[in-house]
mmCIF file of C-alpha atoms in Angstrom:
data_model
loop_
_atom_site.group_PDB
_atom_site.id
_atom_site.type_symbol
_atom_site.label_atom_id
_atom_site.label_comp_id
_atom_site.label_asym_id
_atom_site.label_seq_id
_atom_site.Cartn_x
_atom_site.Cartn_y
_atom_site.Cartn_z
ATOM 1 C CA MET A 1 0.000 0.000 0.000
ATOM 2 C CA THR A 2 1.318 3.440 -0.967
ATOM 3 C CA THR A 3 0.927 6.414 1.339
ATOM 4 C CA GLU A 4 0.062 9.498 -0.693
ATOM 5 C CA LYS A 5 1.101 12.909 0.609
ATOM 6 C CA GLN A 6 -1.599 15.538 1.211
ATOM 7 C CA ASN A 7 -1.186 19.196 2.094
ATOM 8 C CA ALA A 8 -4.062 21.191 3.547
ATOM 9 C CA ASN A 9 -4.581 24.686 4.844
ATOM 10 C CA SER A 10 -5.236 25.192 8.537
ATOM 11 C CA PRO A 11 -8.478 26.653 9.887
ATOM 12 C CA THR A 12 -8.272 30.381 10.686
ATOM 13 C CA PRO A 13 -10.633 32.801 12.447
ATOM 14 C CA GLN A 14 -11.914 33.812 8.983
ATOM 15 C CA ARG A 15 -12.209 30.184 7.795
ATOM 16 C CA PRO A 16 -12.800 28.138 10.952
ATOM 17 C CA GLY A 17 -14.182 24.987 9.297
ATOM 18 C CA GLU A 18 -12.454 21.797 8.292
ATOM 19 C CA PRO A 19 -9.027 22.080 6.632
ATOM 20 C CA HIS A 20 -9.198 22.296 2.852
ATOM 21 C CA VAL A 21 -6.901 19.939 0.916
ATOM 22 C CA LEU A 22 -4.642 22.021 -1.333
ATOM 23 C CA ASP A 23 -2.380 19.305 -2.719
ATOM 24 C CA ALA A 24 -3.027 15.590 -3.151
ATOM 25 C CA PRO A 25 -3.033 13.132 -6.037
ATOM 26 C CA LEU A 26 -6.656 14.222 -6.621
ATOM 27 C CA VAL A 27 -8.189 17.399 -5.211
ATOM 28 C CA GLU A 28 -11.977 17.740 -5.533
ATOM 29 C CA ILE A 29 -13.189 21.365 -5.494
ATOM 30 C CA ASP A 30 -16.780 22.618 -5.214
ATOM 31 C CA LEU A 31 -16.628 26.004 -6.961
ATOM 32 C CA THR A 32 -20.176 26.962 -5.985
ATOM 33 C CA HIS A 33 -19.425 26.304 -2.303
ATOM 34 C CA PHE A 34 -16.288 28.450 -2.321
ATOM 35 C CA ALA A 35 -17.970 31.306 -4.235
ATOM 36 C CA ARG A 36 -20.694 31.396 -1.572
ATOM 37 C CA GLN A 37 -18.165 31.088 1.256
ATOM 38 C CA LEU A 38 -16.071 34.020 0.020
ATOM 39 C CA LYS A 39 -19.122 36.273 0.178
ATOM 40 C CA THR A 40 -19.919 35.379 3.799
ATOM 41 C CA GLU A 41 -16.470 35.929 5.317
ATOM 42 C CA PRO A 42 -15.410 39.119 7.168
ATOM 43 C CA PRO A 43 -12.996 40.347 4.437
ATOM 44 C CA TRP A 44 -15.903 40.472 1.965
ATOM 45 C CA LYS A 45 -17.732 42.862 4.275
ATOM 46 C CA THR A 46 -14.745 45.147 4.915
ATOM 47 C CA ALA A 47 -12.503 44.973 1.829
ATOM 48 C CA ASP A 48 -12.911 45.318 -1.929
ATOM 49 C CA ARG A 49 -12.274 41.604 -2.524
ATOM 50 C CA ASN A 50 -11.759 38.218 -0.908
ATOM 51 C CA ALA A 51 -9.835 35.213 -2.219
ATOM 52 C CA VAL A 52 -9.048 31.603 -1.415
ATOM 53 C CA THR A 53 -6.390 29.266 -2.781
ATOM 54 C CA LEU A 54 -8.142 26.119 -3.984
ATOM 55 C CA CYS A 55 -5.143 24.101 -5.162
ATOM 56 C CA LYS A 56 -1.427 24.654 -4.682
ATOM 57 C CA THR A 57 1.040 22.104 -5.976
ATOM 58 C CA GLN A 58 4.325 21.941 -7.822
ATOM 59 C CA GLY A 59 4.171 24.572 -10.562
ATOM 60 C CA LEU A 60 0.407 25.167 -10.278
ATOM 61 C CA ARG A 61 -1.867 27.384 -8.214
ATOM 62 C CA VAL A 62 -5.660 27.809 -8.520
ATOM 63 C CA VAL A 63 -7.237 30.792 -6.753
ATOM 64 C CA MET A 64 -10.857 31.946 -6.584
ATOM 65 C CA MET A 65 -11.431 35.651 -6.048
ATOM 66 C CA ALA A 66 -14.676 37.497 -5.357
ATOM 67 C CA LEU A 67 -14.622 41.219 -6.161
ATOM 68 C CA HIS A 68 -17.071 43.990 -5.354
ATOM 69 C CA GLY A 69 -18.173 46.092 -8.311
ATOM 70 C CA GLY A 70 -15.646 48.880 -8.882
ATOM 71 C CA SER A 71 -12.750 47.113 -7.178
ATOM 72 C CA GLU A 72 -9.431 46.909 -9.000
ATOM 73 C CA LEU A 73 -6.291 44.835 -9.037
ATOM 74 C CA PRO A 74 -3.481 47.207 -9.999
ATOM 75 C CA GLU A 75 -1.197 46.374 -12.885
ATOM 76 C CA HIS A 76 1.282 43.596 -12.111
ATOM 77 C CA ALA A 77 2.971 40.616 -13.772
ATOM 78 C CA THR A 78 2.925 36.939 -12.795
ATOM 79 C CA ALA A 79 5.768 34.432 -12.719
ATOM 80 C CA GLY A 80 3.638 31.823 -14.485
ATOM 81 C CA ILE A 81 1.167 31.438 -17.310
ATOM 82 C CA LEU A 82 -2.226 32.788 -16.251
ATOM 83 C CA SER A 83 -5.744 31.757 -17.151
ATOM 84 C CA LEU A 84 -8.625 33.828 -15.843
ATOM 85 C CA GLN A 85 -12.215 32.583 -16.068
ATOM 86 C CA VAL A 86 -15.222 34.684 -15.082
ATOM 87 C CA LEU A 87 -17.633 32.550 -13.042
ATOM 88 C CA GLU A 88 -19.990 35.403 -12.102
ATOM 89 C CA GLY A 89 -20.313 39.055 -13.043
ATOM 90 C CA GLU A 90 -18.327 41.228 -15.435
ATOM 91 C CA ILE A 91 -14.736 42.454 -15.443
ATOM 92 C CA ARG A 92 -12.383 44.527 -17.564
ATOM 93 C CA PHE A 93 -8.931 43.001 -18.064
ATOM 94 C CA ALA A 94 -6.161 45.280 -19.331
ATOM 95 C CA ALA A 95 -2.954 43.995 -20.927
ATOM 96 C CA GLN A 96 -0.615 45.110 -23.694
ATOM 97 C CA GLY A 97 -2.436 48.385 -24.276
ATOM 98 C CA LYS A 98 -5.861 46.758 -24.763
ATOM 99 C CA THR A 99 -8.865 46.288 -22.492
ATOM 100 C CA TYR A 100 -10.965 43.126 -22.712
ATOM 101 C CA ALA A 101 -14.556 42.916 -21.461
ATOM 102 C CA LEU A 102 -15.245 39.501 -19.945
ATOM 103 C CA VAL A 103 -18.528 38.172 -18.576
ATOM 104 C CA GLN A 104 -19.655 34.904 -17.016
ATOM 105 C CA GLY A 105 -18.458 31.944 -19.056
ATOM 106 C CA GLN A 106 -15.584 33.783 -20.745
ATOM 107 C CA MET A 107 -11.877 33.374 -20.097
ATOM 108 C CA LEU A 108 -8.488 34.413 -21.359
ATOM 109 C CA CYS A 109 -4.919 33.159 -21.104
ATOM 110 C CA LEU A 110 -1.773 35.225 -20.718
ATOM 111 C CA HIS A 111 1.898 34.307 -20.871
ATOM 112 C CA LYS A 112 4.120 34.906 -17.850
ATOM 113 C CA GLY A 113 5.722 38.272 -17.303
ATOM 114 C CA ILE A 114 3.088 40.304 -19.180
ATOM 115 C CA ARG A 115 1.853 43.230 -17.104
ATOM 116 C CA HIS A 116 -1.902 43.268 -16.588
ATOM 117 C CA GLY A 117 -4.632 44.525 -14.266
ATOM 118 C CA LEU A 118 -8.352 44.104 -13.828
ATOM 119 C CA ARG A 119 -11.422 45.960 -12.650
ATOM 120 C CA ALA A 120 -14.752 44.468 -11.623
ATOM 121 C CA VAL A 121 -17.575 46.258 -13.442
ATOM 122 C CA ALA A 122 -20.125 44.442 -11.260
ATOM 123 C CA GLU A 123 -19.843 42.074 -8.308
ATOM 124 C CA SER A 124 -17.801 39.224 -9.789
ATOM 125 C CA VAL A 125 -16.177 35.881 -9.037
ATOM 126 C CA VAL A 126 -13.145 34.805 -11.072
ATOM 127 C CA LEU A 127 -11.043 31.669 -11.177
ATOM 128 C CA LEU A 128 -7.317 32.279 -11.631
ATOM 129 C CA THR A 129 -4.996 29.473 -12.635
ATOM 130 C CA LEU A 130 -1.241 30.017 -12.588
ATOM 131 C CA ALA A 131 0.874 27.346 -14.256
ATOM 132 C CA GLY A 132 4.582 26.930 -14.791
ATOM 133 C CA LEU A 133 5.419 28.688 -11.542
ATOM 134 C CA PRO A 134 9.006 28.525 -10.347
ATOM 135 C CA GLU A 135 9.701 26.235 -7.402
ATOM 136 C CA GLY A 136 9.922 27.715 -3.945
#
């Protein structure tokens, strides 16, 4: 019998429930559950956004972010390839001198190192996937 390694986050005052498995041979993720959860936590009530890491393993990270309408992520670059999928709402994504309007069911992909930013036009939930991240 093989023992498979699992990594999980620890409960916090903001997320006091059961630990969430971040890394295992198979990680099952209920996107609807996490979208709802993000909108009930204290940061959602006091900040312009709230986020949770859903999966974090060698070279890959999956993050869900809920944003209030009007909130912005300032321009930045990532160390990995990025995919961004809009699960709810509407955002504007700016990169390479262009702005892209994305609504529920749309996504885009961006190579590493390209500066980009986003603004939520309406209350939105997005799924970010970063691949090809450096180790460490």
